[in-house]
Amino acid sequence: MPDTTVLTYGTFDLFHIGHLNLLQRLSDLGDRLIVGVSTDEFNAGKGKTSVVSYEDRAAIVGAIKGVDLVIPENSWDQKERDIREHDVDLFVMGDDWTGRFDDLRELCQVLYLPRTEGVSSTNIKQMLRALDPQHLAEMQEALGVMGRLLSHYQDLS
Ligand code: C2G
């Protein structure tokens, strides 16, 4: 039986369990797993800024058991070339991309897998932002106001 080569792409910023679950499932689907990691320049073009640099995101993904090769993702239209170049049998993305890459079915199988619910790099970034000093100061001030209000009502009662 010839080897099955699987290909996927992603930013993989603030690597989390959703990313890990996906890569482990992809590794089980084939014999060789290739992962295209979006470069910082490509992400800038998508209006996205990663917390973790491309070099570090690629190193983290490359260290995941089951990942055989990491390639840089520099453009939207490189997928066709990558599929031909690496003789890909199966192209897979999370289902937040459902239908977006059906045109690649001319070249290989295309699959969309259910995402892991409840975790995303965007959510983690929002939580981190809420912890920045300015937000903390605002929260403290709001709590201060609440505290004074409560003691005022206690005095009234
Ligand atoms: N993912 C998942 N579960 C989550 C979060 C992400 O299964 N809770 C999957 C996504 O569906 C995607 C992969 O993990 O298939 C990487 O997700 P992102 O890092 O958010 O990548 P994205 O910005 O979607 O980049 O050309 C395609 C792009 O590179 C995709």
Tab-separated table of C-alpha atoms and ligand atoms in Angstrom:
chain	number	residue	atom	x	y	z
A	1	MET	CA	0.000	0.000	0.000
A	2	PRO	CA	1.533	3.339	-0.994
A	3	ASP	CA	2.002	5.879	1.825
A	4	THR	CA	-0.762	8.386	2.481
A	5	THR	CA	0.457	11.988	2.677
A	6	VAL	CA	-1.699	14.455	4.629
A	7	LEU	CA	-1.431	18.254	4.360
A	8	THR	CA	-2.891	21.067	6.500
A	9	TYR	CA	-2.251	24.766	7.184
A	10	GLY	CA	-2.640	27.082	10.135
A	11	THR	CA	-1.276	29.930	12.217
A	12	PHE	CA	-0.969	27.835	15.411
A	13	ASP	CA	-0.459	30.933	17.570
A	14	LEU	CA	-0.447	30.325	21.372
A	15	PHE	CA	-0.482	26.586	20.673
A	16	HIS	CA	-3.411	24.975	22.525
A	17	ILE	CA	-5.310	21.683	22.911
A	18	GLY	CA	-7.445	22.420	19.819
A	19	HIS	CA	-4.309	22.536	17.663
A	20	LEU	CA	-2.900	19.408	19.310
A	21	ASN	CA	-6.146	17.421	18.851
A	22	LEU	CA	-6.250	18.350	15.171
A	23	LEU	CA	-2.610	17.416	14.471
A	24	GLN	CA	-2.934	14.105	16.322
A	25	ARG	CA	-6.082	13.222	14.336
A	26	LEU	CA	-4.304	14.122	11.082
A	27	SER	CA	-1.309	12.019	11.983
A	28	ASP	CA	-3.658	9.042	12.518
A	29	LEU	CA	-5.224	9.605	9.065
A	30	GLY	CA	-2.013	9.020	7.104
A	31	ASP	CA	1.626	7.954	7.060
A	32	ARG	CA	3.190	11.383	6.497
A	33	LEU	CA	1.912	14.706	7.859
A	34	ILE	CA	2.952	18.048	6.352
A	35	VAL	CA	1.911	21.279	8.091
A	36	GLY	CA	2.019	24.699	6.466
A	37	VAL	CA	2.527	27.364	9.148
A	38	SER	CA	1.484	30.925	8.223
A	39	THR	CA	4.396	33.351	8.183
A	40	ASP	CA	4.132	36.653	10.068
A	41	GLU	CA	4.110	38.511	6.745
A	42	PHE	CA	1.274	36.362	5.383
A	43	ASN	CA	-0.696	36.887	8.606
A	44	ALA	CA	-0.143	40.632	8.384
A	45	GLY	CA	-1.792	40.406	4.954
A	46	LYS	CA	-4.734	38.640	6.678
A	47	GLY	CA	-4.885	41.507	9.194
A	48	LYS	CA	-3.733	39.088	11.902
A	49	THR	CA	-0.830	39.579	14.311
A	50	SER	CA	0.532	36.566	16.145
A	51	VAL	CA	1.824	36.749	19.712
A	52	VAL	CA	4.382	34.039	18.900
A	53	SER	CA	6.826	34.541	15.998
A	54	TYR	CA	6.752	32.341	12.885
A	55	GLU	CA	10.097	30.746	13.832
A	56	ASP	CA	8.793	29.691	17.246
A	57	ARG	CA	5.359	28.583	15.964
A	58	ALA	CA	7.036	26.458	13.267
A	59	ALA	CA	9.438	24.962	15.831
A	60	ILE	CA	6.569	24.068	18.180
A	61	VAL	CA	4.475	22.459	15.411
A	62	GLY	CA	7.570	20.619	14.115
A	63	ALA	CA	8.139	19.135	17.568
A	64	ILE	CA	4.653	17.638	17.753
A	65	LYS	CA	4.743	13.826	17.497
A	66	GLY	CA	3.317	12.773	14.128
A	67	VAL	CA	4.314	15.959	12.272
A	68	ASP	CA	6.884	14.987	9.614
A	69	LEU	CA	7.460	18.287	7.808
A	70	VAL	CA	6.721	21.981	8.434
A	71	ILE	CA	6.610	24.362	5.463
A	72	PRO	CA	6.068	28.161	5.496
A	73	GLU	CA	2.658	29.376	4.285
A	74	ASN	CA	3.319	32.621	2.411
A	75	SER	CA	0.229	32.930	0.207
A	76	TRP	CA	-3.336	31.675	-0.295
A	77	ASP	CA	-2.565	30.202	-3.706
A	78	GLN	CA	0.425	28.006	-2.785
A	79	LYS	CA	-1.793	25.053	-1.759
A	80	GLU	CA	-2.111	23.649	-5.297
A	81	ARG	CA	1.657	23.806	-5.784
A	82	ASP	CA	2.313	22.200	-2.378
A	83	ILE	CA	-0.143	19.367	-3.099
A	84	ARG	CA	1.625	18.562	-6.374
A	85	GLU	CA	5.142	19.044	-4.994
A	86	HIS	CA	4.607	16.780	-1.965
A	87	ASP	CA	2.305	14.307	-3.746
A	88	VAL	CA	-0.457	14.916	-1.194
A	89	ASP	CA	-3.337	12.438	-0.944
A	90	LEU	CA	-5.440	14.154	1.728
A	91	PHE	CA	-5.916	17.874	2.424
A	92	VAL	CA	-7.587	18.585	5.808
A	93	MET	CA	-8.706	21.696	7.711
A	94	GLY	CA	-10.870	22.344	10.772
A	95	ASP	CA	-14.573	22.827	9.969
A	96	ASP	CA	-14.361	26.603	10.418
A	97	TRP	CA	-13.038	26.376	6.827
A	98	THR	CA	-15.777	24.076	5.510
A	99	GLY	CA	-16.231	24.465	1.729
A	100	ARG	CA	-13.384	26.993	1.339
A	101	PHE	CA	-10.981	24.534	-0.303
A	102	ASP	CA	-13.353	22.247	-2.211
A	103	ASP	CA	-11.697	23.310	-5.473
A	104	LEU	CA	-8.631	21.301	-4.415
A	105	ARG	CA	-10.700	18.119	-4.840
A	106	GLU	CA	-9.419	18.056	-8.434
A	107	LEU	CA	-5.990	17.201	-6.979
A	108	CYS	CA	-6.656	15.169	-3.818
A	109	GLN	CA	-9.174	14.241	-1.143
A	110	VAL	CA	-10.409	17.237	0.917
A	111	LEU	CA	-11.726	16.822	4.459
A	112	TYR	CA	-12.981	19.183	7.172
A	113	LEU	CA	-12.796	17.942	10.766
A	114	PRO	CA	-14.845	19.227	13.736
A	115	ARG	CA	-12.929	21.814	15.795
A	116	THR	CA	-12.265	21.371	19.502
A	117	GLU	CA	-14.952	23.434	21.217
A	118	GLY	CA	-14.242	26.101	23.838
A	119	VAL	CA	-10.631	27.018	23.018
A	120	SER	CA	-9.085	29.423	20.507
A	121	SER	CA	-6.017	31.635	20.240
A	122	THR	CA	-8.378	34.607	19.860
A	123	ASN	CA	-10.033	33.839	23.246
A	124	ILE	CA	-6.659	33.403	24.938
A	125	LYS	CA	-5.546	36.782	23.531
A	126	GLN	CA	-8.732	38.442	24.828
A	127	MET	CA	-8.121	36.983	28.298
A	128	LEU	CA	-4.510	38.202	28.220
A	129	ARG	CA	-5.658	41.662	27.102
A	130	ALA	CA	-8.084	41.813	30.080
A	131	LEU	CA	-5.078	41.295	32.337
A	132	ASP	CA	-3.060	44.207	31.014
A	133	PRO	CA	-2.244	46.920	33.613
A	134	GLN	CA	-4.640	49.480	32.160
A	135	HIS	CA	-7.573	47.036	32.345
A	136	LEU	CA	-6.557	45.968	35.827
A	137	ALA	CA	-6.497	49.626	36.943
A	138	GLU	CA	-9.957	50.189	35.467
A	139	MET	CA	-11.261	47.055	37.230
A	140	GLN	CA	-9.783	48.193	40.534
A	141	GLU	CA	-11.413	51.583	40.139
A	142	ALA	CA	-14.773	49.989	39.329
A	143	LEU	CA	-14.456	47.709	42.354
A	144	GLY	CA	-13.588	50.785	44.443
A	145	VAL	CA	-16.799	52.496	43.326
A	146	MET	CA	-18.808	49.334	44.019
A	147	GLY	CA	-17.247	49.106	47.493
A	148	ARG	CA	-18.182	52.692	48.341
A	149	LEU	CA	-21.724	52.198	47.053
A	150	LEU	CA	-22.175	49.085	49.192
A	151	SER	CA	-20.923	50.740	52.373
A	152	HIS	CA	-23.215	53.698	51.604
A	153	TYR	CA	-26.268	51.401	51.377
A	154	GLN	CA	-25.197	49.573	54.500
A	155	ASP	CA	-25.175	52.916	56.318
A	156	LEU	CA	-28.701	53.623	55.032
A	157	SER	CA	-30.092	50.273	56.189
B	1	C2G	N1	-8.578	24.380	15.304
B	1	C2G	C1	-9.345	23.374	15.933
B	1	C2G	N2	-9.920	23.628	17.149
B	1	C2G	C2	-9.765	24.828	17.757
B	1	C2G	C3	-8.976	25.853	17.133
B	1	C2G	C4	-8.392	25.597	15.905
B	1	C2G	O1	-9.491	22.258	15.409
B	1	C2G	N3	-10.358	25.019	18.953
B	1	C2G	C5	-7.995	24.088	13.982
B	1	C2G	C6	-8.473	25.087	12.912
B	1	C2G	O2	-9.710	24.692	12.417
B	1	C2G	C7	-7.361	24.988	11.875
B	1	C2G	C8	-6.120	24.690	12.752
B	1	C2G	O3	-6.596	24.283	14.037
B	1	C2G	O4	-7.596	23.896	10.988
B	1	C2G	C9	-5.227	25.916	12.913
B	1	C2G	O5	-6.059	26.973	13.352
B	1	C2G	P1	-5.492	28.476	13.298
B	1	C2G	O6	-4.169	28.529	13.910
B	1	C2G	O7	-6.573	29.357	13.816
B	1	C2G	O8	-5.270	28.676	11.746
B	1	C2G	P2	-6.042	29.633	10.744
B	1	C2G	O9	-5.891	31.027	11.142
B	1	C2G	O10	-7.403	29.067	10.620
B	1	C2G	O11	-5.183	29.436	9.405
B	1	C2G	O12	-4.574	28.824	4.780
B	1	C2G	C10	-5.326	28.511	5.893
B	1	C2G	C11	-4.854	29.238	7.108
B	1	C2G	O13	-3.498	29.105	7.301
B	1	C2G	C12	-5.583	28.717	8.313
